[in-house]
């Protein structure tokens, strides 16, 4: 799959910095989409940092409650060593590949390991589930900030 960080940056700034605290992946943020794949699948993500200004990254992590999110994700926070390399900085407009095997069923995050981005909402849900036949994306309509429509590239 393809994941673009800061896909909505232009829209963010067009609103007079209203949502500069919400950085997105493909237009989604703070877990308002969950990507699900069958257990054992090989997952290959073509990651693009779509931002014009800011460095971002992508890392598979465990689930965090908002109150326990680390200020910055570290290498050891990556499940299955799945992170774009170097872990904290894919430069604006650069691309990176992320390949891993979804080896254990459970709930995870796809999160940005840049500075405070996890706490700021730069993460989406990722679930590995037994018995699934194909990958599924579930949009949680109730979890959008009303003024911020989801991006759907
Ligand atoms: Cu980020």
GROMACS .gro file of C-alpha atoms and ligand atoms in nm:
model
  154
    1UNK     CA    1   0.000   0.000   0.000
    2UNK     CA    2   0.097   0.360  -0.031
    3UNK     CA    3   0.108   0.592   0.265
    4UNK     CA    4   0.172   0.963   0.230
    5UNK     CA    5   0.261   1.165   0.538
    6UNK     CA    6   0.117   1.514   0.557
    7UNK     CA    7  -0.106   1.453   0.257
    8UNK     CA    8  -0.331   1.734   0.380
    9UNK     CA    9  -0.067   1.989   0.457
   10UNK     CA   10  -0.194   2.237   0.201
   11UNK     CA   11  -0.546   2.213   0.343
   12UNK     CA   12  -0.412   2.257   0.694
   13UNK     CA   13  -0.236   2.580   0.620
   14UNK     CA   14  -0.521   2.709   0.410
   15UNK     CA   15  -0.724   2.719   0.729
   16UNK     CA   16  -0.500   2.966   0.902
   17UNK     CA   17  -0.312   2.710   1.107
   18UNK     CA   18  -0.634   2.578   1.257
   19UNK     CA   19  -0.514   2.220   1.244
   20UNK     CA   20  -0.139   2.248   1.241
   21UNK     CA   21  -0.141   2.015   1.538
   22UNK     CA   22  -0.298   1.736   1.333
   23UNK     CA   23  -0.058   1.585   1.088
   24UNK     CA   24  -0.197   1.307   0.873
   25UNK     CA   25  -0.126   0.988   0.688
   26UNK     CA   26  -0.328   0.987   0.363
   27UNK     CA   27  -0.552   1.246   0.525
   28UNK     CA   28  -0.623   1.041   0.839
   29UNK     CA   29  -0.499   1.108   1.191
   30UNK     CA   30  -0.538   1.014   1.557
   31UNK     CA   31  -0.655   0.667   1.468
   32UNK     CA   32  -0.956   0.769   1.265
   33UNK     CA   33  -0.875   0.495   1.018
   34UNK     CA   34  -0.771   0.138   1.096
   35UNK     CA   35  -0.593  -0.071   0.836
   36UNK     CA   36  -0.639  -0.444   0.887
   37UNK     CA   37  -0.441  -0.728   0.734
   38UNK     CA   38  -0.452  -1.106   0.776
   39UNK     CA   39  -0.202  -1.261   1.015
   40UNK     CA   40   0.112  -1.373   0.838
   41UNK     CA   41   0.082  -1.137   0.546
   42UNK     CA   42   0.389  -0.970   0.405
   43UNK     CA   43   0.317  -0.600   0.410
   44UNK     CA   44   0.499  -0.362   0.182
   45UNK     CA   45   0.442   0.008   0.224
   46UNK     CA   46   0.562   0.269  -0.020
   47UNK     CA   47   0.603   0.567   0.210
   48UNK     CA   48   0.621   0.923   0.084
   49UNK     CA   49   0.674   1.229   0.295
   50UNK     CA   50   0.432   1.464   0.123
   51UNK     CA   51   0.522   1.757   0.344
   52UNK     CA   52   0.690   2.059   0.196
   53UNK     CA   53   0.861   2.147   0.522
   54UNK     CA   54   0.863   1.881   0.786
   55UNK     CA   55   1.037   1.551   0.836
   56UNK     CA   56   0.818   1.251   0.909
   57UNK     CA   57   0.855   0.876   0.935
   58UNK     CA   58   0.656   0.556   0.972
   59UNK     CA   59   0.688   0.292   1.244
   60UNK     CA   60   0.477  -0.002   1.357
   61UNK     CA   61   0.427   0.023   1.733
   62UNK     CA   62   0.209  -0.115   2.004
   63UNK     CA   63  -0.109   0.067   2.098
   64UNK     CA   64  -0.067   0.368   2.329
   65UNK     CA   65  -0.327   0.548   2.532
   66UNK     CA   66  -0.295   0.923   2.484
   67UNK     CA   67  -0.164   0.964   2.840
   68UNK     CA   68   0.120   0.713   2.798
   69UNK     CA   69   0.250   0.817   2.459
   70UNK     CA   70   0.624   0.877   2.462
   71UNK     CA   71   0.741   1.223   2.358
   72UNK     CA   72   0.943   1.062   2.082
   73UNK     CA   73   0.929   0.702   1.964
   74UNK     CA   74   1.261   0.521   1.983
   75UNK     CA   75   1.400   0.239   1.772
   76UNK     CA   76   1.310  -0.018   2.036
   77UNK     CA   77   0.946   0.089   2.016
   78UNK     CA   78   0.919  -0.061   1.667
   79UNK     CA   79   0.734  -0.390   1.640
   80UNK     CA   80   0.917  -0.644   1.423
   81UNK     CA   81   1.186  -0.383   1.351
   82UNK     CA   82   0.936  -0.221   1.115
   83UNK     CA   83   1.032   0.143   1.063
   84UNK     CA   84   1.145   0.367   0.784
   85UNK     CA   85   1.519   0.421   0.809
   86UNK     CA   86   1.652   0.645   0.958
   87UNK     CA   87   1.368   0.614   1.209
   88UNK     CA   88   1.303   0.979   1.283
   89UNK     CA   89   1.349   1.151   0.955
   90UNK     CA   90   1.242   1.096   0.603
   91UNK     CA   91   1.295   1.435   0.447
   92UNK     CA   92   1.022   1.635   0.271
   93UNK     CA   93   0.927   1.482  -0.065
   94UNK     CA   94   1.147   1.178  -0.008
   95UNK     CA   95   1.025   0.821  -0.035
   96UNK     CA   96   1.105   0.511   0.164
   97UNK     CA   97   1.006   0.146   0.159
   98UNK     CA   98   0.882  -0.039   0.463
   99UNK     CA   99   0.848  -0.417   0.446
  100UNK     CA  100   0.758  -0.651   0.728
  101UNK     CA  101   0.561  -0.964   0.807
  102UNK     CA  102   0.248  -0.912   1.016
  103UNK     CA  103   0.354  -1.201   1.234
  104UNK     CA  104   0.128  -1.169   1.537
  105UNK     CA  105  -0.243  -1.097   1.560
  106UNK     CA  106  -0.327  -0.789   1.758
  107UNK     CA  107  -0.380  -0.414   1.751
  108UNK     CA  108  -0.097  -0.179   1.664
  109UNK     CA  109  -0.026   0.174   1.549
  110UNK     CA  110   0.130   0.301   1.231
  111UNK     CA  111   0.292   0.608   1.379
  112UNK     CA  112   0.537   0.884   1.299
  113UNK     CA  113   0.850   0.869   1.512
  114UNK     CA  114   0.940   1.231   1.452
  115UNK     CA  115   0.966   1.443   1.767
  116UNK     CA  116   0.622   1.480   1.931
  117UNK     CA  117   0.422   1.367   1.630
  118UNK     CA  118   0.271   1.059   1.795
  119UNK     CA  119   0.130   1.271   2.079
  120UNK     CA  120   0.011   1.523   1.822
  121UNK     CA  121  -0.201   1.265   1.643
  122UNK     CA  122   0.031   1.153   1.366
  123UNK     CA  123  -0.077   0.788   1.385
  124UNK     CA  124  -0.341   0.556   1.241
  125UNK     CA  125  -0.464   0.218   1.356
  126UNK     CA  126  -0.318  -0.107   1.228
  127UNK     CA  127  -0.468  -0.442   1.309
  128UNK     CA  128  -0.347  -0.793   1.235
  129UNK     CA  129  -0.628  -1.043   1.250
  130UNK     CA  130  -0.663  -1.418   1.213
  131UNK     CA  131  -0.912  -1.541   0.955
  132UNK     CA  132  -0.923  -1.228   0.741
  133UNK     CA  133  -0.929  -1.299   0.369
  134UNK     CA  134  -0.802  -0.964   0.251
  135UNK     CA  135  -0.683  -0.628   0.374
  136UNK     CA  136  -0.954  -0.395   0.500
  137UNK     CA  137  -0.963  -0.025   0.586
  138UNK     CA  138  -1.215   0.092   0.844
  139UNK     CA  139  -1.289   0.461   0.872
  140UNK     CA  140  -1.411   0.581   1.210
  141UNK     CA  141  -1.641   0.861   1.104
  142UNK     CA  142  -1.702   0.980   1.459
  143UNK     CA  143  -1.336   1.050   1.523
  144UNK     CA  144  -1.277   1.337   1.285
  145UNK     CA  145  -1.248   1.693   1.399
  146UNK     CA  146  -1.567   1.837   1.246
  147UNK     CA  147  -1.385   2.107   1.055
  148UNK     CA  148  -1.135   1.856   0.914
  149UNK     CA  149  -1.280   1.633   0.649
  150UNK     CA  150  -1.088   1.317   0.580
  151UNK     CA  151  -0.847   1.316   0.290
  152UNK     CA  152  -0.910   1.038   0.045
  153UNK     CA  153  -0.641   1.020  -0.219
  154LIG    CU1  154   0.513   1.311   1.156
   0.00000   0.00000   0.00000
